[in-house]
Amino acid sequence: MRRLSWRMVVSGVVGLTVALEALPWLLNWLQVRRRRRPRRDVLFFPSQVTCTEALLQALVKAPDGPTASCPCNLPHCESSLSRLLRALLAAQDSLELCLFAFSSPQLGRAVRLLHQRGVRVRVVTDCDYMALNGSQIGLLRKAGIQVRHDQDLGYMHHKFAIVDKKVLITGSLNWTTQAIQNNRENVLIMEDEEYVQLFLEEFERIWEEFNPRKYSFFPQKKQGL
Amino acid sequence: MRRLSWRMVVSGVVGLTVALEALPWLLNWLQVRRRRRPRRDVLFFPSQVTCTEALLQALVKAPDGPTASCPCNLPHCESSLSRLLRALLAAQDSLELCLFAFSSPQLGRAVRLLHQRGVRVRVVTDCDYMALNGSQIGLLRKAGIQVRHDQDLGYMHHKFAIVDKKVLITGSLNWTTQAIQNNRENVLIMEDEEYVQLFLEEFERIWEEFNPRKYSFFPQKKQGL
């Protein structure tokens, strides 16, 4: 009997050891499964010209409405532009845009659709590129979206977006059809708290600085490039 | 005697349990101490105008040479430009540059100094901005640095650098004094294998595409912005 209880105690302790060893691994495994991998993506341009109609339509149609296939002749596959659109259209609450030039009709339409859906959109841009041929800024303003612009000597040359204060989209790409279809460009899409926070602070700094109450109506002209 | 040995076995097993529990934490702690945090930095511009002489001098002077203080009137503190310079000057083996416009004298000098020190520098740029007033491209070529440029309809609009195939420097900033001192710009400095690899592949793709053997001597003119 004494021999049996001795064996039982040892087995119990060994069992406890194994269980204690396994526990952190099990918890970690469960945590990794639960924790979605944060989004990290790089888009390179020029982008193949593809149809983006389905992506934009998906934002306006009723959830149980018919999914009309687009009859146009463009390829209906993924492209850098469609991936950029998808990242933007994911916005549910807020969208901050800090863009030097904004004339892409697809991106303009996406931003207006988000605004219609109730996403709080704020746009900061460079005053020299606001009224250029094809600029989307007028259409955004007409739709009721808040736009602020610089009056500085230098350019407001950022090209970044922040989606739902969680995802940063930044790079070399101006939001123009020329840049999307012809230029060598890069865009990073990063679900990264640290970077998002820093860019959000930069946005708020500029947003406050470009407050219309601070406009001077006879600013100096900009210097050359 | 039998009671003593029973106690000893239990103490031994409990000791072993504790040791086995502590081991992974100890190993992890040692690993964290050994593993330096990868570099993650964001620079915002315009940059304060500061003296960058000491940074550049540090690259040419003998390790035991005198540290002459610069007598100029500029502030001798950190700035976004000095942090960008520091990230570049860390290069020991290789530097890939993919730049739309490059006219900053400080950044040009830094790149030439790295080349003199034996770092393999390769530069890709946009042909339209190569010969502009103040462009550094001619000086880089004169120093023996390999430069390749596009002949495309679109712009080679990237603005990134890769240091020692380990650190990616990318953003909206053209390497011009106008952009550094007057524009709102951002630059990310990322020691991140995944991003570095993707940008390195993009660099190699462009480098091969811009091989002078592939030049056509009557290319089409570029389209407007």
Short mmCIF file of C-alpha atoms in Angstrom, two decimals:
data_model
loop_
_atom_site.label_atom_id
_atom_site.label_comp_id
_atom_site.label_asym_id
_atom_site.label_seq_id
_atom_site.Cartn_x
_atom_site.Cartn_y
_atom_site.Cartn_z
CA MET A 1 0.00 0.00 0.00
CA ARG A 2 2.81 2.40 0.96
CA ARG A 3 4.66 1.46 -2.31
CA LEU A 4 1.46 2.17 -4.29
CA SER A 5 0.90 5.64 -2.74
CA TRP A 6 4.57 6.54 -3.42
CA ARG A 7 4.09 5.65 -7.09
CA MET A 8 0.83 7.59 -7.25
CA VAL A 9 2.44 10.74 -5.81
CA VAL A 10 5.32 10.57 -8.33
CA SER A 11 2.90 9.98 -11.25
CA GLY A 12 0.75 12.87 -10.05
CA VAL A 13 3.70 15.26 -9.84
CA VAL A 14 5.00 14.15 -13.27
CA GLY A 15 1.50 14.63 -14.71
CA LEU A 16 1.31 18.10 -13.16
CA THR A 17 4.74 18.94 -14.61
CA VAL A 18 3.65 17.94 -18.11
CA ALA A 19 0.37 19.85 -17.78
CA LEU A 20 2.16 22.99 -16.53
CA GLU A 21 4.64 22.69 -19.40
CA ALA A 22 1.91 22.32 -22.00
CA LEU A 23 -0.32 25.13 -20.66
CA PRO A 24 1.65 28.16 -21.95
CA TRP A 25 2.00 26.55 -25.40
CA LEU A 26 -1.72 25.80 -25.50
CA LEU A 27 -2.63 29.36 -24.45
CA ASN A 28 -0.21 30.79 -27.00
CA TRP A 29 -1.63 28.58 -29.76
CA LEU A 30 -5.17 29.65 -28.91
CA GLN A 31 -4.09 33.32 -28.84
CA VAL A 32 -2.33 33.06 -32.25
CA ARG A 33 -5.42 31.43 -33.75
CA ARG A 34 -7.64 34.18 -32.36
CA ARG A 35 -5.29 37.05 -33.30
CA ARG A 36 -5.78 37.91 -36.99
CA ARG A 37 -2.51 38.77 -38.73
CA PRO A 38 -2.36 42.59 -39.10
CA ARG A 39 -2.65 43.73 -42.71
CA ARG A 40 0.66 44.42 -44.48
CA ASP A 41 0.58 44.96 -48.19
CA VAL A 42 2.70 46.68 -50.84
CA LEU A 43 1.22 47.82 -54.14
CA PHE A 44 3.43 48.69 -57.08
CA PHE A 45 2.29 50.80 -60.00
CA PRO A 46 1.67 51.32 -62.91
CA SER A 47 -1.46 49.30 -62.39
CA GLN A 48 -3.04 47.16 -65.07
CA VAL A 49 -6.23 48.91 -66.24
CA THR A 50 -9.08 46.81 -64.87
CA CYS A 51 -12.80 47.25 -64.30
CA THR A 52 -13.51 48.45 -60.75
CA GLU A 53 -17.28 48.69 -61.18
CA ALA A 54 -18.12 45.60 -59.11
CA LEU A 55 -16.10 46.89 -56.15
CA LEU A 56 -17.85 50.28 -56.19
CA GLN A 57 -21.28 48.78 -56.86
CA ALA A 58 -20.88 46.45 -53.89
CA LEU A 59 -20.88 49.53 -51.66
CA VAL A 60 -24.23 50.86 -52.87
CA LYS A 61 -26.34 47.83 -53.68
CA ALA A 62 -28.64 46.21 -51.13
CA PRO A 63 -27.07 43.17 -49.44
CA ASP A 64 -29.60 40.85 -51.10
CA GLY A 65 -29.79 42.79 -54.39
CA PRO A 66 -28.83 41.28 -57.77
CA THR A 67 -25.09 41.18 -58.60
CA ALA A 68 -25.11 42.59 -62.12
CA SER A 69 -21.94 41.63 -63.99
CA CYS A 70 -20.29 44.58 -65.76
CA PRO A 71 -20.47 44.28 -69.56
CA CYS A 72 -17.40 46.47 -70.27
CA ASN A 73 -14.37 45.21 -72.19
CA LEU A 74 -11.81 45.81 -69.44
CA PRO A 75 -10.30 42.81 -67.62
CA HIS A 76 -12.31 41.94 -64.49
CA CYS A 77 -9.40 40.84 -62.32
CA GLU A 78 -7.37 42.19 -59.37
CA SER A 79 -4.95 45.07 -59.94
CA SER A 80 -2.99 47.50 -57.77
CA LEU A 81 -5.82 50.03 -58.19
CA SER A 82 -8.50 47.52 -57.21
CA ARG A 83 -6.47 46.52 -54.12
CA LEU A 84 -6.10 50.19 -53.16
CA LEU A 85 -9.84 50.71 -53.66
CA ARG A 86 -10.64 47.63 -51.57
CA ALA A 87 -8.48 48.96 -48.69
CA LEU A 88 -10.31 52.31 -48.80
CA LEU A 89 -13.79 50.85 -49.17
CA ALA A 90 -13.25 48.86 -45.98
CA ALA A 91 -13.76 52.13 -44.03
CA GLN A 92 -16.70 51.97 -41.62
CA ASP A 93 -16.20 55.02 -39.41
CA SER A 94 -13.59 57.48 -40.61
CA LEU A 95 -11.27 58.30 -43.47
CA GLU A 96 -8.51 60.91 -43.32
CA LEU A 97 -6.97 61.86 -46.66
CA CYS A 98 -3.83 63.96 -47.04
CA LEU A 99 -3.25 64.21 -50.80
CA PHE A 100 -1.10 66.45 -52.95
CA ALA A 101 -3.13 65.77 -56.14
CA PHE A 102 -6.47 64.00 -56.42
CA SER A 103 -7.98 63.51 -59.88
CA SER A 104 -8.65 59.75 -60.20
CA PRO A 105 -12.39 59.34 -60.98
CA GLN A 106 -12.54 55.85 -59.43
CA LEU A 107 -10.89 56.93 -56.18
CA GLY A 108 -13.03 60.09 -56.11
CA ARG A 109 -16.20 58.02 -56.52
CA ALA A 110 -15.09 55.63 -53.77
CA VAL A 111 -14.55 58.51 -51.33
CA ARG A 112 -17.97 60.04 -52.16
CA LEU A 113 -19.66 56.64 -51.69
CA LEU A 114 -18.04 56.25 -48.28
CA HIS A 115 -19.25 59.74 -47.31
CA GLN A 116 -22.79 58.80 -48.45
CA ARG A 117 -22.60 55.68 -46.29
CA GLY A 118 -21.90 57.85 -43.24
CA VAL A 119 -18.13 57.51 -42.97
CA ARG A 120 -16.59 60.74 -41.63
CA VAL A 121 -14.29 61.85 -44.45
CA ARG A 122 -11.79 64.70 -44.04
CA VAL A 123 -9.52 65.79 -46.89
CA VAL A 124 -6.36 67.90 -46.81
CA THR A 125 -4.84 68.91 -50.13
CA ASP A 126 -2.46 71.33 -51.85
CA CYS A 127 -4.15 74.53 -53.05
CA ASP A 128 -2.22 74.58 -56.35
CA TYR A 129 -3.71 71.27 -57.47
CA MET A 130 -7.29 71.83 -56.33
CA ALA A 131 -8.69 73.35 -59.50
CA LEU A 132 -6.56 71.52 -62.08
CA ASN A 133 -8.34 69.82 -64.96
CA GLY A 134 -10.07 66.67 -63.66
CA SER A 135 -9.48 67.45 -59.98
CA GLN A 136 -11.91 65.60 -57.72
CA ILE A 137 -11.77 68.24 -54.99
CA GLY A 138 -14.73 70.25 -56.35
CA LEU A 139 -16.89 67.11 -56.55
CA LEU A 140 -15.96 66.11 -53.00
CA ARG A 141 -16.90 69.56 -51.71
CA LYS A 142 -20.16 69.51 -53.67
CA ALA A 143 -20.95 66.19 -52.00
CA GLY A 144 -20.55 67.86 -48.60
CA ILE A 145 -17.12 66.47 -47.71
CA GLN A 146 -14.87 68.70 -45.59
CA VAL A 147 -11.78 69.80 -47.51
CA ARG A 148 -8.94 71.98 -46.22
CA HIS A 149 -5.92 73.21 -48.15
CA ASP A 150 -2.59 74.88 -47.52
CA GLN A 151 -1.54 78.45 -48.13
CA ASP A 152 2.14 77.69 -47.60
CA LEU A 153 5.17 78.50 -49.67
CA GLY A 154 5.92 74.79 -49.91
CA TYR A 155 3.71 71.98 -51.22
CA MET A 156 1.39 69.84 -49.13
CA HIS A 157 3.09 66.87 -50.75
CA HIS A 158 1.86 63.99 -48.53
CA LYS A 159 -0.08 61.16 -50.17
CA PHE A 160 -1.58 59.19 -47.32
CA ALA A 161 -4.92 57.89 -46.07
CA ILE A 162 -5.97 56.57 -42.67
CA VAL A 163 -8.87 54.11 -42.59
CA ASP A 164 -10.90 53.83 -39.36
CA LYS A 165 -7.85 55.10 -37.42
CA LYS A 166 -6.43 51.58 -37.86
CA VAL A 167 -4.91 51.22 -41.33
CA LEU A 168 -2.34 53.54 -42.89
CA ILE A 169 -2.09 53.79 -46.68
CA THR A 170 0.98 55.77 -47.75
CA GLY A 171 3.57 55.99 -50.50
CA SER A 172 4.68 57.91 -53.58
CA LEU A 173 1.38 57.69 -55.48
CA ASN A 174 -0.59 60.83 -56.24
CA TRP A 175 -4.23 59.87 -56.75
CA THR A 176 -4.26 60.68 -60.46
CA THR A 177 -4.98 58.48 -63.46
CA GLN A 178 -1.55 59.43 -64.92
CA ALA A 179 0.21 58.13 -61.80
CA ILE A 180 -1.93 54.99 -61.50
CA GLN A 181 -1.66 53.94 -65.13
CA ASN A 182 1.76 55.22 -66.23
CA ASN A 183 4.14 55.91 -63.35
CA ARG A 184 6.42 53.69 -61.26
CA GLU A 185 4.92 54.15 -57.81
CA ASN A 186 4.57 52.36 -54.49
CA VAL A 187 1.90 52.25 -51.81
CA LEU A 188 2.19 50.59 -48.41
CA ILE A 189 -0.94 49.39 -46.62
CA MET A 190 -0.16 48.90 -42.95
CA GLU A 191 -2.37 47.90 -40.06
CA ASP A 192 0.14 49.17 -37.54
CA GLU A 193 -0.81 51.12 -34.43
CA GLU A 194 2.52 52.91 -34.09
CA TYR A 195 2.63 54.25 -37.65
CA VAL A 196 -1.10 55.04 -37.72
CA GLN A 197 -0.75 57.10 -34.55
CA LEU A 198 2.15 59.16 -35.91
CA PHE A 199 0.39 59.87 -39.23
CA LEU A 200 -2.86 60.68 -37.44
CA GLU A 201 -1.02 63.24 -35.31
CA GLU A 202 0.49 64.74 -38.49
CA PHE A 203 -2.98 64.87 -40.06
CA GLU A 204 -4.52 66.62 -37.03
CA ARG A 205 -1.61 69.09 -36.93
CA ILE A 206 -2.12 70.00 -40.60
CA TRP A 207 -5.94 69.98 -40.29
CA GLU A 208 -5.73 72.57 -37.52
CA GLU A 209 -3.09 74.62 -39.33
CA PHE A 210 -5.23 74.76 -42.50
CA ASN A 211 -8.32 75.88 -40.59
CA PRO A 212 -10.04 78.47 -42.85
CA ARG A 213 -10.22 80.90 -39.95
CA LYS A 214 -6.46 81.23 -40.30
CA TYR A 215 -6.46 82.09 -44.03
CA SER A 216 -4.69 85.20 -45.16
CA PHE A 217 -6.24 86.49 -48.35
CA PHE A 218 -3.07 87.84 -49.91
CA PRO A 219 -0.56 84.99 -49.39
CA GLN A 220 2.88 84.97 -50.99
CA LYS A 221 3.34 83.01 -54.20
CA LYS A 222 4.91 79.56 -54.02
CA GLN A 223 8.55 79.06 -54.84
CA GLY A 224 9.55 76.83 -57.80
CA LEU A 225 10.25 73.10 -57.31
CA MET B 1 15.07 5.71 5.47
CA ARG B 2 12.18 4.79 3.19
CA ARG B 3 10.27 7.96 4.38
CA LEU B 4 13.37 10.12 3.69
CA SER B 5 13.83 8.77 0.16
CA TRP B 6 10.09 9.39 -0.58
CA ARG B 7 10.48 13.02 0.50
CA MET B 8 13.65 13.42 -1.52
CA VAL B 9 11.97 12.08 -4.67
CA VAL B 10 9.03 14.48 -4.27
CA SER B 11 11.37 17.45 -3.63
CA GLY B 12 13.45 16.43 -6.64
CA VAL B 13 10.42 16.25 -8.93
CA VAL B 14 9.05 19.58 -7.65
CA GLY B 15 12.49 21.14 -8.19
CA LEU B 16 12.56 19.73 -11.71
CA THR B 17 9.06 21.12 -12.38
CA VAL B 18 10.09 24.59 -11.28
CA ALA B 19 13.30 24.41 -13.34
CA LEU B 20 11.41 23.24 -16.44
CA GLU B 21 8.87 26.01 -15.95
CA ALA B 22 11.55 28.67 -15.58
CA LEU B 23 13.70 27.50 -18.52
CA PRO B 24 11.56 28.83 -21.42
CA TRP B 25 11.16 32.21 -19.68
CA LEU B 26 14.90 32.40 -19.09
CA LEU B 27 15.69 31.49 -22.71
CA ASN B 28 13.13 34.01 -23.95
CA TRP B 29 14.54 36.74 -21.72
CA LEU B 30 18.05 36.04 -22.97
CA GLN B 31 16.83 36.07 -26.58
CA VAL B 32 14.97 39.37 -26.14
CA ARG B 33 18.08 40.92 -24.60
CA ARG B 34 20.21 39.68 -27.52
CA ARG B 35 17.68 40.63 -30.21
CA ARG B 36 17.97 44.38 -30.92
CA ARG B 37 14.62 46.03 -31.66
CA PRO B 38 14.36 46.47 -35.46
CA ARG B 39 14.54 50.09 -36.55
CA ARG B 40 11.17 51.81 -37.14
CA ASP B 41 11.17 55.53 -37.62
CA VAL B 42 8.98 58.17 -39.25
CA LEU B 43 10.37 61.52 -40.35
CA PHE B 44 8.10 64.44 -41.14
CA PHE B 45 9.14 67.42 -43.20
CA PRO B 46 9.70 70.35 -43.68
CA SER B 47 12.89 69.85 -41.74
CA GLN B 48 14.45 72.51 -39.58
CA VAL B 49 17.59 73.78 -41.36
CA THR B 50 20.50 72.43 -39.32
CA CYS B 51 24.22 71.94 -39.84
CA THR B 52 24.97 68.41 -41.12
CA GLU B 53 28.75 68.91 -41.41
CA ALA B 54 29.67 66.80 -38.38
CA LEU B 55 27.68 63.84 -39.70
CA LEU B 56 29.36 63.98 -43.10
CA GLN B 57 32.82 64.67 -41.65
CA ALA B 58 32.51 61.63 -39.38
CA LEU B 59 32.50 59.48 -42.50
CA VAL B 60 35.80 60.78 -43.87
CA LYS B 61 37.95 61.56 -40.85
CA ALA B 62 40.34 59.02 -39.34
CA PRO B 63 38.84 57.23 -36.30
CA ASP B 64 41.38 58.89 -33.97
CA GLY B 65 41.47 62.23 -35.84
CA PRO B 66 40.46 65.54 -34.25
CA THR B 67 36.74 66.32 -34.10
CA ALA B 68 36.66 69.87 -35.46
CA SER B 69 33.49 71.68 -34.41
CA CYS B 70 31.75 73.48 -37.26
CA PRO B 71 31.87 77.29 -36.91
CA CYS B 72 28.73 77.96 -39.03
CA ASN B 73 25.70 79.81 -37.68
CA LEU B 74 23.16 77.02 -38.29
CA PRO B 75 21.76 75.13 -35.29
CA HIS B 76 23.83 72.00 -34.53
CA CYS B 77 20.97 69.76 -33.42
CA GLU B 78 18.96 66.82 -34.77
CA SER B 79 16.48 67.39 -37.61
CA SER B 80 14.53 65.22 -40.03
CA LEU B 81 17.30 65.75 -42.60
CA SER B 82 20.05 64.76 -40.17
CA ARG B 83 18.09 61.63 -39.20
CA LEU B 84 17.67 60.72 -42.86
CA LEU B 85 21.40 61.31 -43.44
CA ARG B 86 22.28 59.16 -40.42
CA ALA B 87 20.16 56.28 -41.75
CA LEU B 88 21.92 56.49 -45.13
CA LEU B 89 25.42 56.90 -43.73
CA ALA B 90 24.99 53.65 -41.79
CA ALA B 91 25.47 51.78 -45.09
CA GLN B 92 28.46 49.43 -45.04
CA ASP B 93 27.94 47.26 -48.12
CA SER B 94 25.25 48.43 -50.51
CA LEU B 95 22.87 51.28 -51.24
CA GLU B 96 20.07 51.12 -53.81
CA LEU B 97 18.44 54.45 -54.66
CA CYS B 98 15.26 54.81 -56.69
CA LEU B 99 14.61 58.55 -56.88
CA PHE B 100 12.37 60.72 -59.04
CA ALA B 101 14.35 63.91 -58.34
CA PHE B 102 17.72 64.24 -56.60
CA SER B 103 19.17 67.70 -56.08
CA SER B 104 19.91 67.98 -52.33
CA PRO B 105 23.65 68.82 -51.97
CA GLN B 106 23.90 67.20 -48.51
CA LEU B 107 22.27 63.95 -49.61
CA GLY B 108 24.36 63.96 -52.82
CA ARG B 109 27.56 64.39 -50.82
CA ALA B 110 26.56 61.59 -48.44
CA VAL B 111 26.02 59.20 -51.36
CA ARG B 112 29.38 60.11 -52.93
CA LEU B 113 31.15 59.62 -49.58
CA LEU B 114 29.59 56.18 -49.22
CA HIS B 115 30.75 55.30 -52.74
CA GLN B 116 34.28 56.47 -51.86
CA ARG B 117 34.20 54.26 -48.78
CA GLY B 118 33.53 51.22 -50.98
CA VAL B 119 29.76 50.89 -50.58
CA ARG B 120 28.20 49.59 -53.81
CA VAL B 121 25.81 52.37 -54.82
CA ARG B 122 23.27 51.97 -57.63
CA VAL B 123 20.92 54.80 -58.64
CA VAL B 124 17.72 54.69 -60.68
CA THR B 125 16.12 58.00 -61.62
CA ASP B 126 13.67 59.70 -63.97
CA CYS B 127 15.29 61.00 -67.17
CA ASP B 128 13.30 64.27 -67.15
CA TYR B 129 14.82 65.35 -63.83
CA MET B 130 18.41 64.31 -64.47
CA ALA B 131 19.71 67.51 -65.95
CA LEU B 132 17.58 70.02 -64.06
CA ASN B 133 19.36 72.90 -62.32
CA GLY B 134 21.15 71.60 -59.24
CA SER B 135 20.62 67.91 -60.06
CA GLN B 136 23.12 65.67 -58.28
CA ILE B 137 22.98 62.97 -60.96
CA GLY B 138 25.88 64.40 -63.01
CA LEU B 139 28.09 64.60 -59.90
CA LEU B 140 27.24 61.02 -58.94
CA ARG B 141 28.14 59.80 -62.44
CA LYS B 142 31.37 61.84 -62.42
CA ALA B 143 32.27 60.11 -59.14
CA GLY B 144 31.88 56.73 -60.87
CA ILE B 145 28.49 55.76 -59.43
CA GLN B 146 26.24 53.63 -61.66
CA VAL B 147 23.09 55.51 -62.67
CA ARG B 148 20.25 54.22 -64.81
CA HIS B 149 17.15 56.11 -65.96
CA ASP B 150 13.81 55.45 -67.60
CA GLN B 151 12.70 56.11 -71.14
CA ASP B 152 9.03 55.49 -70.34
CA LEU B 153 5.94 57.53 -71.04
CA GLY B 154 5.28 57.68 -67.31
CA TYR B 155 7.48 58.98 -64.52
CA MET B 156 9.90 56.92 -62.44
CA HIS B 157 8.20 58.45 -59.42
CA HIS B 158 9.52 56.20 -56.59
CA LYS B 159 11.48 57.83 -53.77
CA PHE B 160 13.08 54.96 -51.88
CA ALA B 161 16.48 53.75 -50.68
CA ILE B 162 17.61 50.35 -49.43
CA VAL B 163 20.57 50.28 -47.03
CA ASP B 164 22.65 47.08 -46.83
CA LYS B 165 19.63 45.12 -48.08
CA LYS B 166 18.27 45.47 -44.54
CA VAL B 167 16.68 48.90 -44.10
CA LEU B 168 14.03 50.44 -46.34
CA ILE B 169 13.71 54.24 -46.51
CA THR B 170 10.58 55.28 -48.41
CA GLY B 171 7.94 57.99 -48.55
CA SER B 172 6.74 61.08 -50.38
CA LEU B 173 10.01 63.03 -50.18
CA ASN B 174 11.90 63.90 -53.35
CA TRP B 175 15.55 64.44 -52.44
CA THR B 176 15.49 68.17 -53.19
CA THR B 177 16.19 71.15 -50.95
CA GLN B 178 12.75 72.57 -51.82
CA ALA B 179 11.05 69.39 -50.54
CA ILE B 180 13.26 69.07 -47.45
CA GLN B 181 12.94 72.69 -46.33
CA ASN B 182 9.47 73.74 -47.53
CA ASN B 183 7.13 70.82 -48.22
CA ARG B 184 4.93 68.66 -45.99
CA GLU B 185 6.48 65.23 -46.55
CA ASN B 186 6.93 61.90 -44.82
CA VAL B 187 9.67 59.27 -44.81
CA LEU B 188 9.46 55.83 -43.21
CA ILE B 189 12.65 54.08 -42.10
CA MET B 190 11.93 50.38 -41.66
CA GLU B 191 14.22 47.53 -40.75
CA ASP B 192 11.74 44.97 -42.01
CA GLU B 193 12.72 41.90 -44.03
CA GLU B 194 9.36 41.53 -45.78
CA TYR B 195 9.15 45.13 -47.04
CA VAL B 196 12.86 45.29 -47.91
CA GLN B 197 12.55 42.14 -50.02
CA LEU B 198 9.57 43.49 -51.99
CA PHE B 199 11.24 46.84 -52.68
CA LEU B 200 14.52 45.13 -53.58
CA GLU B 201 12.70 43.01 -56.15
CA GLU B 202 11.09 46.19 -57.56
CA PHE B 203 14.52 47.82 -57.72
CA GLU B 204 16.08 44.86 -59.55
CA ARG B 205 13.14 44.74 -61.98
CA ILE B 206 13.56 48.44 -62.82
CA TRP B 207 17.38 48.20 -62.88
CA GLU B 208 17.19 45.46 -65.52
CA GLU B 209 14.47 47.25 -67.50
CA PHE B 210 16.54 50.47 -67.60
CA ASN B 211 19.65 48.65 -68.82
CA PRO B 212 21.28 51.00 -71.39
CA ARG B 213 21.48 48.14 -73.89
CA LYS B 214 17.71 48.42 -74.13
CA TYR B 215 17.63 52.17 -74.93
CA SER B 216 15.76 53.32 -78.00
CA PHE B 217 17.24 56.60 -79.27
CA PHE B 218 14.00 58.10 -80.54
CA PRO B 219 11.57 57.48 -77.65
CA GLN B 220 8.11 59.01 -77.54
CA LYS B 221 7.63 62.18 -75.51
CA LYS B 222 6.11 61.91 -72.03
CA GLN B 223 2.49 62.69 -71.45
CA GLY B 224 1.50 65.57 -69.13
CA LEU B 225 0.91 64.97 -65.40
#
